[in-house]
Amino acid sequence: MSDYSDGASIAAFAFLTVFGLVIALAFYVISSWFLMKIFDKAGVQGRWRAWVPIYNYMVFSKLGDLNPWLVLIAIGASLVLGWIPVLGQLIGVAAFVVTLLAAWRVGLKLQKEAVWLILYFFLSLVWLGINAFDRSRWNTAVPAAPWAGNGFLSDRTNWAGIPSQVPAGGYPANPATSPAGYAPPAGYVPPAAPTAPPAYAPPSAAPTAPPAATQPPVTPPSAAPEPQAPPAPPASTEPPAAPEAPKP
């Protein structure tokens, strides 16, 4: 009876181990595929970078303005010191916090608000899938990270094939993240300043008289003919009569 129970326990343990490995492999393949799509948006050269374990999250941290060596240090410390109670768990939490901060910065460059970190905290695979296949475009013109001036946390590495996170042409330069002496890329022409509208002139107080309308020339009417006097009667040739004598 004991041999049967021992065999069943071993079989159950082997099944759970294989099932766990299959789940881990599936998570690795899907997450690497999503990272490859995000790297394409960021302009990373070489899709193989998304398929190398640990290194892919180092690139992810670099895109998130964090020192990529922090990921390697945190994962290495968790592998070496993970057997120590409490300390091993704290190192694992620190490694997750590094990727969480990188996800916050990567999300900002893909037009995602900080509230999206809640989704990454609980379902990082879903967060990666949304950012991999939505229509967001990579934009480095975001506010500087709070750790931009910290030499240990900020990214100061220069890796070939991974574009610098200094704002690219077409976006305003960010003084907090731009190194000294940074010049815009060749061919970039800053937009012209908008011209001021012409000054408005108020109308004068006294209104001007409208121009007189042109009138057609008026022809005066012809004068009526004046009436003529009747002709005088002809003069009589008879002598005038003598006056009558006065009566007594």
PDB file of N, CA, C and O in Angstrom, residues 152-216:
ATOM      1  N   PHE A 152      23.074  56.095 -10.038  1.00  0.00           N
ATOM      2  CA  PHE A 152      22.915  54.650  -9.867  1.00  0.00           C
ATOM      3  C   PHE A 152      21.661  54.132 -10.562  1.00  0.00           C
ATOM      4  O   PHE A 152      21.663  53.046 -11.144  1.00  0.00           O
ATOM      5  N   LEU A 153      20.578  54.910 -10.522  1.00  0.00           N
ATOM      6  CA  LEU A 153      19.310  54.465 -11.092  1.00  0.00           C
ATOM      7  C   LEU A 153      19.153  54.869 -12.561  1.00  0.00           C
ATOM      8  O   LEU A 153      18.577  54.123 -13.353  1.00  0.00           O
ATOM      9  N   SER A 154      19.639  56.040 -12.917  1.00  0.00           N
ATOM     10  CA  SER A 154      19.411  56.535 -14.280  1.00  0.00           C
ATOM     11  C   SER A 154      20.259  55.771 -15.282  1.00  0.00           C
ATOM     12  O   SER A 154      21.330  55.245 -14.963  1.00  0.00           O
ATOM     13  N   ASP A 155      19.769  55.727 -16.507  1.00  0.00           N
ATOM     14  CA  ASP A 155      20.457  55.003 -17.573  1.00  0.00           C
ATOM     15  C   ASP A 155      21.520  55.894 -18.196  1.00  0.00           C
ATOM     16  O   ASP A 155      21.221  56.952 -18.743  1.00  0.00           O
ATOM     17  N   ARG A 156      22.760  55.455 -18.124  1.00  0.00           N
ATOM     18  CA  ARG A 156      23.868  56.168 -18.750  1.00  0.00           C
ATOM     19  C   ARG A 156      24.644  55.257 -19.692  1.00  0.00           C
ATOM     20  O   ARG A 156      25.778  55.549 -20.061  1.00  0.00           O
ATOM     21  N   THR A 157      24.039  54.139 -20.069  1.00  0.00           N
ATOM     22  CA  THR A 157      24.703  53.194 -20.971  1.00  0.00           C
ATOM     23  C   THR A 157      24.451  53.588 -22.418  1.00  0.00           C
ATOM     24  O   THR A 157      23.513  54.311 -22.736  1.00  0.00           O
ATOM     25  N   ASN A 158      25.275  53.080 -23.289  1.00  0.00           N
ATOM     26  CA  ASN A 158      25.155  53.339 -24.722  1.00  0.00           C
ATOM     27  C   ASN A 158      25.354  52.012 -25.447  1.00  0.00           C
ATOM     28  O   ASN A 158      26.475  51.558 -25.636  1.00  0.00           O
ATOM     29  N   TRP A 159      24.241  51.392 -25.852  1.00  0.00           N
ATOM     30  CA  TRP A 159      24.289  50.091 -26.508  1.00  0.00           C
ATOM     31  C   TRP A 159      23.945  50.252 -27.979  1.00  0.00           C
ATOM     32  O   TRP A 159      22.962  50.916 -28.332  1.00  0.00           O
ATOM     33  N   ALA A 160      24.743  49.650 -28.831  1.00  0.00           N
ATOM     34  CA  ALA A 160      24.488  49.706 -30.273  1.00  0.00           C
ATOM     35  C   ALA A 160      23.189  48.974 -30.593  1.00  0.00           C
ATOM     36  O   ALA A 160      22.916  47.898 -30.057  1.00  0.00           O
ATOM     37  N   GLY A 161      22.402  49.581 -31.458  1.00  0.00           N
ATOM     38  CA  GLY A 161      21.140  48.979 -31.863  1.00  0.00           C
ATOM     39  C   GLY A 161      19.958  49.393 -31.022  1.00  0.00           C
ATOM     40  O   GLY A 161      18.818  49.084 -31.371  1.00  0.00           O
ATOM     41  N   ILE A 162      20.215  50.072 -29.910  1.00  0.00           N
ATOM     42  CA  ILE A 162      19.126  50.536 -29.051  1.00  0.00           C
ATOM     43  C   ILE A 162      19.160  52.052 -29.068  1.00  0.00           C
ATOM     44  O   ILE A 162      20.148  52.658 -28.635  1.00  0.00           O
ATOM     45  N   PRO A 163      18.132  52.699 -29.607  1.00  0.00           N
ATOM     46  CA  PRO A 163      18.177  54.159 -29.746  1.00  0.00           C
ATOM     47  C   PRO A 163      18.225  54.855 -28.411  1.00  0.00           C
ATOM     48  O   PRO A 163      17.688  54.378 -27.410  1.00  0.00           O
ATOM     49  N   SER A 164      18.898  55.997 -28.396  1.00  0.00           N
ATOM     50  CA  SER A 164      18.945  56.821 -27.200  1.00  0.00           C
ATOM     51  C   SER A 164      17.557  57.359 -26.901  1.00  0.00           C
ATOM     52  O   SER A 164      16.756  57.635 -27.804  1.00  0.00           O
ATOM     53  N   GLN A 165      17.272  57.517 -25.634  1.00  0.00           N
ATOM     54  CA  GLN A 165      15.952  58.003 -25.229  1.00  0.00           C
ATOM     55  C   GLN A 165      15.898  59.516 -25.131  1.00  0.00           C
ATOM     56  O   GLN A 165      14.951  60.072 -24.559  1.00  0.00           O
ATOM     57  N   VAL A 166      16.904  60.184 -25.694  1.00  0.00           N
ATOM     58  CA  VAL A 166      16.818  61.635 -25.853  1.00  0.00           C
ATOM     59  C   VAL A 166      15.707  61.933 -26.847  1.00  0.00           C
ATOM     60  O   VAL A 166      15.574  61.233 -27.849  1.00  0.00           O
ATOM     61  N   PRO A 167      14.862  62.944 -26.607  1.00  0.00           N
ATOM     62  CA  PRO A 167      13.763  63.232 -27.541  1.00  0.00           C
ATOM     63  C   PRO A 167      14.241  63.349 -28.970  1.00  0.00           C
ATOM     64  O   PRO A 167      15.220  64.026 -29.269  1.00  0.00           O
ATOM     65  N   ALA A 168      13.566  62.665 -29.875  1.00  0.00           N
ATOM     66  CA  ALA A 168      13.943  62.644 -31.284  1.00  0.00           C
ATOM     67  C   ALA A 168      13.429  63.881 -31.991  1.00  0.00           C
ATOM     68  O   ALA A 168      12.692  64.681 -31.423  1.00  0.00           O
ATOM     69  N   GLY A 169      13.855  64.052 -33.260  1.00  0.00           N
ATOM     70  CA  GLY A 169      13.418  65.190 -34.037  1.00  0.00           C
ATOM     71  C   GLY A 169      11.913  65.222 -34.185  1.00  0.00           C
ATOM     72  O   GLY A 169      11.274  64.202 -34.379  1.00  0.00           O
ATOM     73  N   GLY A 170      11.344  66.405 -34.094  1.00  0.00           N
ATOM     74  CA  GLY A 170       9.906  66.552 -34.168  1.00  0.00           C
ATOM     75  C   GLY A 170       9.265  66.723 -32.810  1.00  0.00           C
ATOM     76  O   GLY A 170       8.096  67.076 -32.711  1.00  0.00           O
ATOM     77  N   TYR A 171      10.009  66.459 -31.735  1.00  0.00           N
ATOM     78  CA  TYR A 171       9.493  66.642 -30.398  1.00  0.00           C
ATOM     79  C   TYR A 171      10.383  67.641 -29.663  1.00  0.00           C
ATOM     80  O   TYR A 171      11.578  67.721 -29.912  1.00  0.00           O
ATOM     81  N   PRO A 172       9.836  68.390 -28.736  1.00  0.00           N
ATOM     82  CA  PRO A 172      10.666  69.340 -27.992  1.00  0.00           C
ATOM     83  C   PRO A 172      11.682  68.626 -27.129  1.00  0.00           C
ATOM     84  O   PRO A 172      11.409  67.567 -26.574  1.00  0.00           O
ATOM     85  N   ALA A 173      12.872  69.190 -27.036  1.00  0.00           N
ATOM     86  CA  ALA A 173      13.928  68.586 -26.228  1.00  0.00           C
ATOM     87  C   ALA A 173      13.587  68.685 -24.751  1.00  0.00           C
ATOM     88  O   ALA A 173      12.979  69.640 -24.292  1.00  0.00           O
ATOM     89  N   ASN A 174      13.945  67.664 -24.023  1.00  0.00           N
ATOM     90  CA  ASN A 174      13.707  67.618 -22.581  1.00  0.00           C
ATOM     91  C   ASN A 174      15.028  67.920 -21.880  1.00  0.00           C
ATOM     92  O   ASN A 174      15.942  67.105 -21.910  1.00  0.00           O
ATOM     93  N   PRO A 175      15.184  69.081 -21.268  1.00  0.00           N
ATOM     94  CA  PRO A 175      16.488  69.439 -20.691  1.00  0.00           C
ATOM     95  C   PRO A 175      16.951  68.467 -19.618  1.00  0.00           C
ATOM     96  O   PRO A 175      18.143  68.266 -19.425  1.00  0.00           O
ATOM     97  N   ALA A 176      16.017  67.849 -18.898  1.00  0.00           N
ATOM     98  CA  ALA A 176      16.420  66.975 -17.806  1.00  0.00           C
ATOM     99  C   ALA A 176      16.984  65.659 -18.292  1.00  0.00           C
ATOM    100  O   ALA A 176      17.730  64.998 -17.588  1.00  0.00           O
ATOM    101  N   THR A 177      16.630  65.254 -19.496  1.00  0.00           N
ATOM    102  CA  THR A 177      17.132  63.980 -20.016  1.00  0.00           C
ATOM    103  C   THR A 177      18.119  64.157 -21.156  1.00  0.00           C
ATOM    104  O   THR A 177      18.703  63.177 -21.613  1.00  0.00           O
ATOM    105  N   SER A 178      18.282  65.374 -21.661  1.00  0.00           N
ATOM    106  CA  SER A 178      19.206  65.596 -22.779  1.00  0.00           C
ATOM    107  C   SER A 178      20.625  65.773 -22.248  1.00  0.00           C
ATOM    108  O   SER A 178      20.844  66.585 -21.344  1.00  0.00           O
ATOM    109  N   PRO A 179      21.609  65.045 -22.768  1.00  0.00           N
ATOM    110  CA  PRO A 179      22.984  65.257 -22.327  1.00  0.00           C
ATOM    111  C   PRO A 179      23.519  66.585 -22.826  1.00  0.00           C
ATOM    112  O   PRO A 179      22.981  67.195 -23.735  1.00  0.00           O
ATOM    113  N   ALA A 180      24.605  67.018 -22.194  1.00  0.00           N
ATOM    114  CA  ALA A 180      25.202  68.301 -22.583  1.00  0.00           C
ATOM    115  C   ALA A 180      25.726  68.221 -24.000  1.00  0.00           C
ATOM    116  O   ALA A 180      26.332  67.238 -24.410  1.00  0.00           O
ATOM    117  N   GLY A 181      25.483  69.266 -24.739  1.00  0.00           N
ATOM    118  CA  GLY A 181      25.951  69.309 -26.111  1.00  0.00           C
ATOM    119  C   GLY A 181      25.095  68.549 -27.097  1.00  0.00           C
ATOM    120  O   GLY A 181      25.504  68.302 -28.210  1.00  0.00           O
ATOM    121  N   TYR A 182      23.899  68.167 -26.690  1.00  0.00           N
ATOM    122  CA  TYR A 182      23.026  67.435 -27.610  1.00  0.00           C
ATOM    123  C   TYR A 182      22.540  68.359 -28.711  1.00  0.00           C
ATOM    124  O   TYR A 182      22.116  69.478 -28.448  1.00  0.00           O
ATOM    125  N   ALA A 183      22.626  67.895 -29.936  1.00  0.00           N
ATOM    126  CA  ALA A 183      22.157  68.666 -31.089  1.00  0.00           C
ATOM    127  C   ALA A 183      21.035  67.898 -31.758  1.00  0.00           C
ATOM    128  O   ALA A 183      21.042  66.673 -31.753  1.00  0.00           O
ATOM    129  N   PRO A 184      20.065  68.587 -32.322  1.00  0.00           N
ATOM    130  CA  PRO A 184      18.978  67.878 -33.008  1.00  0.00           C
ATOM    131  C   PRO A 184      19.507  67.114 -34.206  1.00  0.00           C
ATOM    132  O   PRO A 184      20.556  67.438 -34.756  1.00  0.00           O
ATOM    133  N   PRO A 185      18.812  66.072 -34.612  1.00  0.00           N
ATOM    134  CA  PRO A 185      19.293  65.271 -35.743  1.00  0.00           C
ATOM    135  C   PRO A 185      19.361  66.073 -37.019  1.00  0.00           C
ATOM    136  O   PRO A 185      18.686  67.093 -37.173  1.00  0.00           O
ATOM    137  N   ALA A 186      20.199  65.592 -37.941  1.00  0.00           N
ATOM    138  CA  ALA A 186      20.393  66.306 -39.203  1.00  0.00           C
ATOM    139  C   ALA A 186      19.087  66.351 -39.985  1.00  0.00           C
ATOM    140  O   ALA A 186      18.349  65.375 -40.041  1.00  0.00           O
ATOM    141  N   GLY A 187      18.855  67.488 -40.580  1.00  0.00           N
ATOM    142  CA  GLY A 187      17.651  67.654 -41.371  1.00  0.00           C
ATOM    143  C   GLY A 187      16.455  68.157 -40.597  1.00  0.00           C
ATOM    144  O   GLY A 187      15.414  68.428 -41.184  1.00  0.00           O
ATOM    145  N   TYR A 188      16.584  68.248 -39.276  1.00  0.00           N
ATOM    146  CA  TYR A 188      15.450  68.707 -38.472  1.00  0.00           C
ATOM    147  C   TYR A 188      15.379  70.224 -38.509  1.00  0.00           C
ATOM    148  O   TYR A 188      16.353  70.910 -38.220  1.00  0.00           O
ATOM    149  N   VAL A 189      14.259  70.731 -38.893  1.00  0.00           N
ATOM    150  CA  VAL A 189      14.028  72.172 -38.955  1.00  0.00           C
ATOM    151  C   VAL A 189      12.962  72.522 -37.939  1.00  0.00           C
ATOM    152  O   VAL A 189      11.850  71.996 -38.012  1.00  0.00           O
ATOM    153  N   PRO A 190      13.268  73.355 -36.957  1.00  0.00           N
ATOM    154  CA  PRO A 190      12.246  73.697 -35.957  1.00  0.00           C
ATOM    155  C   PRO A 190      11.101  74.444 -36.605  1.00  0.00           C
ATOM    156  O   PRO A 190      11.277  75.165 -37.585  1.00  0.00           O
ATOM    157  N   PRO A 191       9.917  74.245 -36.103  1.00  0.00           N
ATOM    158  CA  PRO A 191       8.770  74.943 -36.700  1.00  0.00           C
ATOM    159  C   PRO A 191       8.888  76.445 -36.521  1.00  0.00           C
ATOM    160  O   PRO A 191       9.409  76.942 -35.520  1.00  0.00           O
ATOM    161  N   ALA A 192       8.439  77.184 -37.542  1.00  0.00           N
ATOM    162  CA  ALA A 192       8.497  78.641 -37.494  1.00  0.00           C
ATOM    163  C   ALA A 192       7.522  79.182 -36.454  1.00  0.00           C
ATOM    164  O   ALA A 192       6.453  78.609 -36.223  1.00  0.00           O
ATOM    165  N   ALA A 193       7.959  80.270 -35.829  1.00  0.00           N
ATOM    166  CA  ALA A 193       7.100  80.897 -34.829  1.00  0.00           C
ATOM    167  C   ALA A 193       5.895  81.521 -35.510  1.00  0.00           C
ATOM    168  O   ALA A 193       6.001  82.080 -36.599  1.00  0.00           O
ATOM    169  N   PRO A 194       4.737  81.406 -34.922  1.00  0.00           N
ATOM    170  CA  PRO A 194       3.542  81.981 -35.559  1.00  0.00           C
ATOM    171  C   PRO A 194       3.639  83.498 -35.624  1.00  0.00           C
ATOM    172  O   PRO A 194       4.124  84.163 -34.718  1.00  0.00           O
ATOM    173  N   THR A 195       3.234  84.046 -36.750  1.00  0.00           N
ATOM    174  CA  THR A 195       3.259  85.493 -36.933  1.00  0.00           C
ATOM    175  C   THR A 195       2.092  86.141 -36.208  1.00  0.00           C
ATOM    176  O   THR A 195       1.000  85.567 -36.117  1.00  0.00           O
ATOM    177  N   ALA A 196       2.375  87.350 -35.668  1.00  0.00           N
ATOM    178  CA  ALA A 196       1.339  88.063 -34.922  1.00  0.00           C
ATOM    179  C   ALA A 196       0.308  88.619 -35.893  1.00  0.00           C
ATOM    180  O   ALA A 196       0.635  89.059 -36.993  1.00  0.00           O
ATOM    181  N   PRO A 197      -0.969  88.602 -35.519  1.00  0.00           N
ATOM    182  CA  PRO A 197      -1.996  89.158 -36.415  1.00  0.00           C
ATOM    183  C   PRO A 197      -1.846  90.666 -36.520  1.00  0.00           C
ATOM    184  O   PRO A 197      -1.306  91.322 -35.627  1.00  0.00           O
ATOM    185  N   PRO A 198      -2.275  91.267 -37.620  1.00  0.00           N
ATOM    186  CA  PRO A 198      -2.164  92.726 -37.757  1.00  0.00           C
ATOM    187  C   PRO A 198      -2.958  93.456 -36.677  1.00  0.00           C
ATOM    188  O   PRO A 198      -3.993  92.985 -36.213  1.00  0.00           O
ATOM    189  N   ALA A 199      -2.371  94.608 -36.267  1.00  0.00           N
ATOM    190  CA  ALA A 199      -3.007  95.387 -35.206  1.00  0.00           C
ATOM    191  C   ALA A 199      -4.370  95.891 -35.674  1.00  0.00           C
ATOM    192  O   ALA A 199      -4.556  96.288 -36.824  1.00  0.00           O
ATOM    193  N   TYR A 200      -5.304  95.863 -34.766  1.00  0.00           N
ATOM    194  CA  TYR A 200      -6.657  96.297 -35.093  1.00  0.00           C
ATOM    195  C   TYR A 200      -6.762  97.808 -34.939  1.00  0.00           C
ATOM    196  O   TYR A 200      -6.407  98.363 -33.902  1.00  0.00           O
ATOM    197  N   ALA A 201      -7.212  98.489 -35.981  1.00  0.00           N
ATOM    198  CA  ALA A 201      -7.374  99.945 -35.950  1.00  0.00           C
ATOM    199  C   ALA A 201      -8.839 100.266 -35.732  1.00  0.00           C
ATOM    200  O   ALA A 201      -9.692  99.888 -36.551  1.00  0.00           O
ATOM    201  N   PRO A 202      -9.189 100.942 -34.615  1.00  0.00           N
ATOM    202  CA  PRO A 202     -10.599 101.268 -34.371  1.00  0.00           C
ATOM    203  C   PRO A 202     -11.086 102.295 -35.378  1.00  0.00           C
ATOM    204  O   PRO A 202     -10.335 103.128 -35.871  1.00  0.00           O
ATOM    205  N   PRO A 203     -12.347 102.296 -35.696  1.00  0.00           N
ATOM    206  CA  PRO A 203     -12.871 103.285 -36.645  1.00  0.00           C
ATOM    207  C   PRO A 203     -12.837 104.685 -36.064  1.00  0.00           C
ATOM    208  O   PRO A 203     -12.885 104.896 -34.855  1.00  0.00           O
ATOM    209  N   SER A 204     -12.685 105.705 -36.926  1.00  0.00           N
ATOM    210  CA  SER A 204     -12.633 107.096 -36.476  1.00  0.00           C
ATOM    211  C   SER A 204     -13.982 107.513 -35.896  1.00  0.00           C
ATOM    212  O   SER A 204     -15.039 106.961 -36.220  1.00  0.00           O
ATOM    213  N   ALA A 205     -13.924 108.536 -35.003  1.00  0.00           N
ATOM    214  CA  ALA A 205     -15.136 108.982 -34.311  1.00  0.00           C
ATOM    215  C   ALA A 205     -16.128 109.602 -35.286  1.00  0.00           C
ATOM    216  O   ALA A 205     -17.328 109.342 -35.219  1.00  0.00           O
ATOM    217  N   ALA A 206     -15.660 110.479 -36.173  1.00  0.00           N
ATOM    218  CA  ALA A 206     -16.569 111.160 -37.105  1.00  0.00           C
ATOM    219  C   ALA A 206     -16.731 110.295 -38.340  1.00  0.00           C
ATOM    220  O   ALA A 206     -15.761 110.021 -39.033  1.00  0.00           O
ATOM    221  N   PRO A 207     -17.944 109.874 -38.588  1.00  0.00           N
ATOM    222  CA  PRO A 207     -18.124 109.035 -39.785  1.00  0.00           C
ATOM    223  C   PRO A 207     -17.960 109.845 -41.048  1.00  0.00           C
ATOM    224  O   PRO A 207     -18.366 110.992 -41.131  1.00  0.00           O
ATOM    225  N   THR A 208     -17.343 109.259 -41.969  1.00  0.00           N
ATOM    226  CA  THR A 208     -17.127 109.934 -43.242  1.00  0.00           C
ATOM    227  C   THR A 208     -18.372 109.808 -44.104  1.00  0.00           C
ATOM    228  O   THR A 208     -19.075 108.786 -44.060  1.00  0.00           O
ATOM    229  N   ALA A 209     -18.663 110.927 -44.842  1.00  0.00           N
ATOM    230  CA  ALA A 209     -19.850 110.929 -45.691  1.00  0.00           C
ATOM    231  C   ALA A 209     -19.640 109.982 -46.857  1.00  0.00           C
ATOM    232  O   ALA A 209     -18.555 109.907 -47.418  1.00  0.00           O
ATOM    233  N   PRO A 210     -20.679 109.269 -47.181  1.00  0.00           N
ATOM    234  CA  PRO A 210     -20.515 108.354 -48.337  1.00  0.00           C
ATOM    235  C   PRO A 210     -20.344 109.141 -49.607  1.00  0.00           C
ATOM    236  O   PRO A 210     -20.831 110.269 -49.741  1.00  0.00           O
ATOM    237  N   PRO A 211     -19.658 108.639 -50.538  1.00  0.00           N
ATOM    238  CA  PRO A 211     -19.451 109.360 -51.802  1.00  0.00           C
ATOM    239  C   PRO A 211     -20.778 109.586 -52.509  1.00  0.00           C
ATOM    240  O   PRO A 211     -21.678 108.744 -52.496  1.00  0.00           O
ATOM    241  N   ALA A 212     -20.886 110.817 -53.095  1.00  0.00           N
ATOM    242  CA  ALA A 212     -22.125 111.165 -53.784  1.00  0.00           C
ATOM    243  C   ALA A 212     -22.287 110.299 -55.017  1.00  0.00           C
ATOM    244  O   ALA A 212     -21.350 110.047 -55.753  1.00  0.00           O
ATOM    245  N   ALA A 213     -23.516 109.876 -55.141  1.00  0.00           N
ATOM    246  CA  ALA A 213     -23.798 109.034 -56.305  1.00  0.00           C
ATOM    247  C   ALA A 213     -23.819 109.883 -57.561  1.00  0.00           C
ATOM    248  O   ALA A 213     -24.301 111.013 -57.563  1.00  0.00           O
ATOM    249  N   THR A 214     -23.304 109.391 -58.586  1.00  0.00           N
ATOM    250  CA  THR A 214     -23.280 110.120 -59.862  1.00  0.00           C
ATOM    251  C   THR A 214     -24.679 110.157 -60.453  1.00  0.00           C
ATOM    252  O   THR A 214     -25.357 109.122 -60.530  1.00  0.00           O
ATOM    253  N   GLN A 215     -25.135 111.366 -60.772  1.00  0.00           N
ATOM    254  CA  GLN A 215     -26.467 111.553 -61.359  1.00  0.00           C
ATOM    255  C   GLN A 215     -26.320 111.794 -62.857  1.00  0.00           C
ATOM    256  O   GLN A 215     -25.380 112.443 -63.313  1.00  0.00           O
ATOM    257  N   PRO A 216     -27.269 111.317 -63.605  1.00  0.00           N
ATOM    258  CA  PRO A 216     -27.206 111.589 -65.059  1.00  0.00           C
ATOM    259  C   PRO A 216     -27.460 113.071 -65.342  1.00  0.00           C
ATOM    260  O   PRO A 216     -28.164 113.756 -64.589  1.00  0.00           O
TER     261      PRO A 216
END
